[in-house]
Protein backbone atom coordinates (compact mmCIF):
# COMPACT_ATOMS: atom_id res chain seq x y z
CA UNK A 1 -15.24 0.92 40.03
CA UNK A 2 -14.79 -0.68 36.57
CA UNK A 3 -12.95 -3.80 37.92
CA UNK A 4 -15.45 -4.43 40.56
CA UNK A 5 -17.90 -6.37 37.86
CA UNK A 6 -16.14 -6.64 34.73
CA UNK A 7 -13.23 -9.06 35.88
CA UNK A 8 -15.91 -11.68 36.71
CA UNK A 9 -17.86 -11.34 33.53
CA UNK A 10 -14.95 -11.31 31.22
CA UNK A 11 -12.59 -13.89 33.65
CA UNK A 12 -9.47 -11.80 33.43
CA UNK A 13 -8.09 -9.61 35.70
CA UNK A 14 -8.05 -5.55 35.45
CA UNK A 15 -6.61 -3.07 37.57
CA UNK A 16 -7.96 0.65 37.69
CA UNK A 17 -5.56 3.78 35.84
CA UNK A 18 -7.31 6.48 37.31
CA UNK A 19 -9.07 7.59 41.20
CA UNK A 20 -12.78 7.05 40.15
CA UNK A 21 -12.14 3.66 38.91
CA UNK A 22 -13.69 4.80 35.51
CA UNK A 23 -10.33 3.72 32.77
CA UNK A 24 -8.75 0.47 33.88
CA UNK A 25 -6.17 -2.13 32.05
CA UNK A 26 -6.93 -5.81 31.52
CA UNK A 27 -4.32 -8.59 32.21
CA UNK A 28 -4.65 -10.96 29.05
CA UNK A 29 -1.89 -13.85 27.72
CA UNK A 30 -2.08 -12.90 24.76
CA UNK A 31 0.89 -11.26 22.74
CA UNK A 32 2.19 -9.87 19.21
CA UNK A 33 3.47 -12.18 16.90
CA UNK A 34 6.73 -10.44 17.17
CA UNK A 35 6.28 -10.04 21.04
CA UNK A 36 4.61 -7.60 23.17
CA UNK A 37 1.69 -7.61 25.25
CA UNK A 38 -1.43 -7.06 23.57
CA UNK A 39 -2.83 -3.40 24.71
CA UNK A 40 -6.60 -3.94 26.46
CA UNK A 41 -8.16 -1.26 28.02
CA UNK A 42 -11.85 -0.51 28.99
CA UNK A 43 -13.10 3.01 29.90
CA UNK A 44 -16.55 3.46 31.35
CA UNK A 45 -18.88 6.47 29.28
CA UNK A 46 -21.78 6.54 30.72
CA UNK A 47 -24.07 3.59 30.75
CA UNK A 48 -21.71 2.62 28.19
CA UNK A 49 -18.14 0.42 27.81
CA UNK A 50 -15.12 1.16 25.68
CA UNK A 51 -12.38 -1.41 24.89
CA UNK A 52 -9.61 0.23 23.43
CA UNK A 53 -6.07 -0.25 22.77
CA UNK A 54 -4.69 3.41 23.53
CA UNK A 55 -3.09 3.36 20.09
CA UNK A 56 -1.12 0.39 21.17
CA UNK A 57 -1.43 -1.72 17.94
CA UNK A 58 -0.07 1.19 15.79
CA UNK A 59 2.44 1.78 18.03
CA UNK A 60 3.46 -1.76 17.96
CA UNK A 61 3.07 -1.78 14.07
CA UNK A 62 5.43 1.22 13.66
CA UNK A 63 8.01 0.12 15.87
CA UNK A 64 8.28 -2.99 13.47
CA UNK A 65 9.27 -0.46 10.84
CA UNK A 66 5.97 -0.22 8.94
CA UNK A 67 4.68 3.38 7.86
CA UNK A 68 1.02 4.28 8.54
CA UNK A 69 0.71 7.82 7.79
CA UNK A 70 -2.02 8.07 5.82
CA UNK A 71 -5.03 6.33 5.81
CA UNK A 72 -4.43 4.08 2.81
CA UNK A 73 -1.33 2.63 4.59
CA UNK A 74 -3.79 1.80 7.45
CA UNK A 75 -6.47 0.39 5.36
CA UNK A 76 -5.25 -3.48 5.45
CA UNK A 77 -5.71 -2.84 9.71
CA UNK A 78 -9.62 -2.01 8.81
CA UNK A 79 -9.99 -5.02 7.58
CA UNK A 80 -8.76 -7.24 9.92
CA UNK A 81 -10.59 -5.64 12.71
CA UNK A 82 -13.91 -4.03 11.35
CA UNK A 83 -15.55 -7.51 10.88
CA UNK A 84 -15.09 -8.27 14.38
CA UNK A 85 -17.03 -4.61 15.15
CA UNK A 86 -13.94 -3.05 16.04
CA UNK A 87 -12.91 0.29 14.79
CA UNK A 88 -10.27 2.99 13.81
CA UNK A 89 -10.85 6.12 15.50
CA UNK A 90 -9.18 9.23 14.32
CA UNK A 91 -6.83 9.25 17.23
CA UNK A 92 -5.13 6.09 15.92
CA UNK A 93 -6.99 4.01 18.38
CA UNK A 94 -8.81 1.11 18.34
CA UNK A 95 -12.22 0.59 19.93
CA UNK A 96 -14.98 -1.14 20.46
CA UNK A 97 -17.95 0.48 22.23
CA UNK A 98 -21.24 -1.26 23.71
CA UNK A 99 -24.06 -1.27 26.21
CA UNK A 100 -22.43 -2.39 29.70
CA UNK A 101 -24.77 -5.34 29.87
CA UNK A 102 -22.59 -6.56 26.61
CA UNK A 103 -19.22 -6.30 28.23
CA UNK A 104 -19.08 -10.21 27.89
CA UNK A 105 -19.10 -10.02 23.88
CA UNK A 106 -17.17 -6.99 23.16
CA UNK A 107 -14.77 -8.15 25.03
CA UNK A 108 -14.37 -10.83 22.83
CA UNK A 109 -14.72 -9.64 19.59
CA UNK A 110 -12.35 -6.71 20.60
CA UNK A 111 -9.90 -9.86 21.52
CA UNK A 112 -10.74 -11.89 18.10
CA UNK A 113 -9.86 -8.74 16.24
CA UNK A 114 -6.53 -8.20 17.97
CA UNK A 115 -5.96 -12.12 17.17
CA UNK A 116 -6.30 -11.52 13.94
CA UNK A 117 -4.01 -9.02 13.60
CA UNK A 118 -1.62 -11.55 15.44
CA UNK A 119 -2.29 -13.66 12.17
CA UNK A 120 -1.66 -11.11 9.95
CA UNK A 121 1.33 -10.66 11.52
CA UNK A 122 2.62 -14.16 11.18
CA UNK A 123 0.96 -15.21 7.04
CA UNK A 124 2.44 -11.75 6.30
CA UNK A 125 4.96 -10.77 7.62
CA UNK A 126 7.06 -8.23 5.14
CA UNK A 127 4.22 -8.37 2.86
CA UNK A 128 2.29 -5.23 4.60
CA UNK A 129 4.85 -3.08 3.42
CA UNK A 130 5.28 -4.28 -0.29
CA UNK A 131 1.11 -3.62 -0.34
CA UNK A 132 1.36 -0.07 0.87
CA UNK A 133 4.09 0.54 -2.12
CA UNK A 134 1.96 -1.33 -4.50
CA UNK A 135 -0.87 1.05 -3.87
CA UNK A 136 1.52 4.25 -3.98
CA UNK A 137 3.15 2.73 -7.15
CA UNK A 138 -0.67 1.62 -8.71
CA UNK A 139 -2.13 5.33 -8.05
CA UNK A 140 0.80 7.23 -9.60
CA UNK A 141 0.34 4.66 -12.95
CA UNK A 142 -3.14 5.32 -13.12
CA UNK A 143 -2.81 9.04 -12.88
CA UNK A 144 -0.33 9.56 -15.45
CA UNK A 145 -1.91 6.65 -18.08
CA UNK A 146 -5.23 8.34 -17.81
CA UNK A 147 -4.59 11.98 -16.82
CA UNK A 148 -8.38 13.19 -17.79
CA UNK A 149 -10.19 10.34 -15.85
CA UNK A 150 -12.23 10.69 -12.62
CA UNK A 151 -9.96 8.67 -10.27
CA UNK A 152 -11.13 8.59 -6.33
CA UNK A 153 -9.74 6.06 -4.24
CA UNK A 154 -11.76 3.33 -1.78
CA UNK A 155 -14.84 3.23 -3.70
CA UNK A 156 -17.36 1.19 -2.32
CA UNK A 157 -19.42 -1.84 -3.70
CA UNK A 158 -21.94 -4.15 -2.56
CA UNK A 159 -21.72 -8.07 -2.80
CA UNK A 160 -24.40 -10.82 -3.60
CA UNK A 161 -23.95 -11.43 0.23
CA UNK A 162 -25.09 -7.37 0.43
CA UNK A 163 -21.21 -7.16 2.05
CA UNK A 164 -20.07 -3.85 1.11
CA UNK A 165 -16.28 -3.53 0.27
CA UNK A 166 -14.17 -1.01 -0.88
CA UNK A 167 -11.88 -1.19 -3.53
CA UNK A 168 -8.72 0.04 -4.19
CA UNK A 169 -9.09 2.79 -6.88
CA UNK A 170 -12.22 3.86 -8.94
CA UNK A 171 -10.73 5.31 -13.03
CA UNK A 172 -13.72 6.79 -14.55
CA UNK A 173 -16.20 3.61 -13.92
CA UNK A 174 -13.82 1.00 -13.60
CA UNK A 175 -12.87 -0.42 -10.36
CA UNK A 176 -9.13 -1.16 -9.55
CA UNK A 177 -7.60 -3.79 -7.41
CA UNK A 178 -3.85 -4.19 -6.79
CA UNK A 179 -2.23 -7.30 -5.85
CA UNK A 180 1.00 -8.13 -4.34
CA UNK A 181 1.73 -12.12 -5.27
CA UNK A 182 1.09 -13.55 -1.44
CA UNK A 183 -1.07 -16.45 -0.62
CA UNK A 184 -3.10 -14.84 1.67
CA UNK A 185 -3.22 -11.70 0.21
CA UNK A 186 -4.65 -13.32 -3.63
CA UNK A 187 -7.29 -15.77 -1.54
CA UNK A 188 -8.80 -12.84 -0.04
CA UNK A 189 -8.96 -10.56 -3.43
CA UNK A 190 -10.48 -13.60 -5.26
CA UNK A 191 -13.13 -13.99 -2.46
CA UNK A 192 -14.28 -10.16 -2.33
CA UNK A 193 -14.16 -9.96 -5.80
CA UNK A 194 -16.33 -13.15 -6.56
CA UNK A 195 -18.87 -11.67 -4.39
CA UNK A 196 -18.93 -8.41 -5.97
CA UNK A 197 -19.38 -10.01 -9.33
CA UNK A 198 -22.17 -12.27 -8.81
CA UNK A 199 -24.37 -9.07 -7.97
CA UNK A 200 -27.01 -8.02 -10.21
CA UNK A 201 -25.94 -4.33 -10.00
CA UNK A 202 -22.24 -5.32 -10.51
CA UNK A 203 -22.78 -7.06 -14.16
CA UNK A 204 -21.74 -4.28 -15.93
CA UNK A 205 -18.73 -3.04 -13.83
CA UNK A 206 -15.04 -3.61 -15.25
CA UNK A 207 -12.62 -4.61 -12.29
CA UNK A 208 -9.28 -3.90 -13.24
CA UNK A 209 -6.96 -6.34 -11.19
CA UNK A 210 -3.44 -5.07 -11.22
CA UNK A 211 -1.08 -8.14 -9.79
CA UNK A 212 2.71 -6.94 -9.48
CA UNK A 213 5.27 -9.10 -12.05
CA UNK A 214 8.33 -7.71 -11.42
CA UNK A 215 9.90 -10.05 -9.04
CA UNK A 216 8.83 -12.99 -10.73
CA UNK A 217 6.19 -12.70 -14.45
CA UNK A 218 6.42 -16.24 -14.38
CA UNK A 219 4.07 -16.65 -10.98
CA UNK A 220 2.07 -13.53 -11.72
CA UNK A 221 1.01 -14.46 -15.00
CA UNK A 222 -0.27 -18.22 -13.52
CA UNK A 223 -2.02 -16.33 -10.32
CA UNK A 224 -3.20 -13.63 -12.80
CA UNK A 225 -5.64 -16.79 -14.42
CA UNK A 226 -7.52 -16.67 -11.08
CA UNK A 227 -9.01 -13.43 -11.62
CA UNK A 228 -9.76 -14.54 -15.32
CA UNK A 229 -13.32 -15.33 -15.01
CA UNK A 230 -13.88 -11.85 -12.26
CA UNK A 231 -11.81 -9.17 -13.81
CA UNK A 232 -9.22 -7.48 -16.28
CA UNK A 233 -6.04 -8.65 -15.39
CA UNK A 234 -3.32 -5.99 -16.36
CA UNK A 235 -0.01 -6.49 -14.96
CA UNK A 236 2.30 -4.21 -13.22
CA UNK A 237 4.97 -3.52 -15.66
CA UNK A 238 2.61 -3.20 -18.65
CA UNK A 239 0.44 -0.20 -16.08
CA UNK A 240 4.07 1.07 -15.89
CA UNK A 241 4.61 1.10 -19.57
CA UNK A 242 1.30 2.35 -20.50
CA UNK A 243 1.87 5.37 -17.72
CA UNK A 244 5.10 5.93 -19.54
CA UNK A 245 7.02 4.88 -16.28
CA UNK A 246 8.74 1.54 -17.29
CA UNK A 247 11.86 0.54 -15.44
CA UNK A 248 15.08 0.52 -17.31
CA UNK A 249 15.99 -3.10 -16.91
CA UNK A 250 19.51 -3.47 -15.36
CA UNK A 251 22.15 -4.71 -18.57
């Protein structure tokens, strides 16, 4: 049985789902920043271990009102959880999978990655949902401003730290980032794109950084001067006027 070994390596306790001992649930403290106990799981494959979360986290996610049904509204939950080795399956689940003999350390990167969605949750929370709107709003722009470019969306490119990231939108060879006004959300933007720039391969590429005015120009326009020295900075209401698109403003 699963339990037999695993509670003493990782110090928590489990309890078995199934006859053969093979799927079992772990017993953890930890919970959502908006409450709920954290989903753990652990399935046995073989000579292999899976910790999982049985879709838990999107489940949790959605009943907070957010809308993941594609996969650029789940692409912010990559990224908290995909440094930690933890990823996405297509079931909606996920999962971490390793060697038995590594229970120990999956276990606890599976755990740091559900913590940091427990951050997320807390330096963000409402912002998730402006993001996924942003990007909606962003691709629509760019399609209708430049209706005979190439446009694909999460290109990929490689850091001076040889991280690859993806990006938000690729028009023709530019690169496009979009950028709801958050603290968080304009720290980690500067950092990925800093690291893209200061590649060799990269000194060519234009990054357009799109950074949404409309609720207040005054604050875009002075976090806009961050991404100076990496990018093009091109506001949201100009993208709108240049896609023909521009909001009547309310007399």
């Amino acid at each position: 049985m699963i339990c037999s070994k695993l509670g003493e390596v990782i110090g928590m306790s489990c309890q078995s789902l199934n006859d053969d001992g093979s799927i079992a649930m772990i017993d953890t403290p930890f919970q959502f920043w908006g409450g709920g106990q954290i989903p753990v799981f652990v399935e046995r494959d073989g000579a292999s271990l899976r910790f999982f979360d049985d879709g838990g986290v999107i489940l949790h996610l959605l009943g907070r009102g957010m809308q993941l049904d594609n996969h650029r509204k789940t692409r912010f939950l990559k990224g908290l959880t995909e440094p930690h080795g933890v990823l996405l399956n297509k079931l909606g689940e996920l999962e971490i999978k390793v060697a038995e003999d590594q229970a120990a350390a999956a276990f606890a990167s599976y755990i740091s990655s559900m913590l940091a969605i427990v951050r997320w949750e807390r330096e963000q929370e409402g912002v998730a949902k402006d993001i996924s709107l942003l990007l909606d709003e962003v691709a629509l722009c760019l399609r209708a401003w430049k209706q005979n470019a190439r446009f694909e969306e999460q290109p990929s490119y490689t850091g001076i730290s040889g991280h690859v990231y993806k990006l938000d939108f690729k028009l023709d060879d530019d690169a496009v980032v979009a950028i709801a006004p958050h603290p968080t959300t304009l720290n980690a933007a500067a950092k990925k794109l800093l690291d893209i720039r200061g590649s060799e391969e990269n000194a060519n590429l234009r990054i357009i950084v799109v950074i949404d005015d409309r609720r207040d120009a005054e604050a875009a326009r002075r976090e806009g001067r961050i991404f100076d020295a990496v990018g093009n900075v091109l506001m949201m209401s100009r993208l709108e006027r240049n896609a023909g698109l521009a909001r009547e403003k309310s007399q």
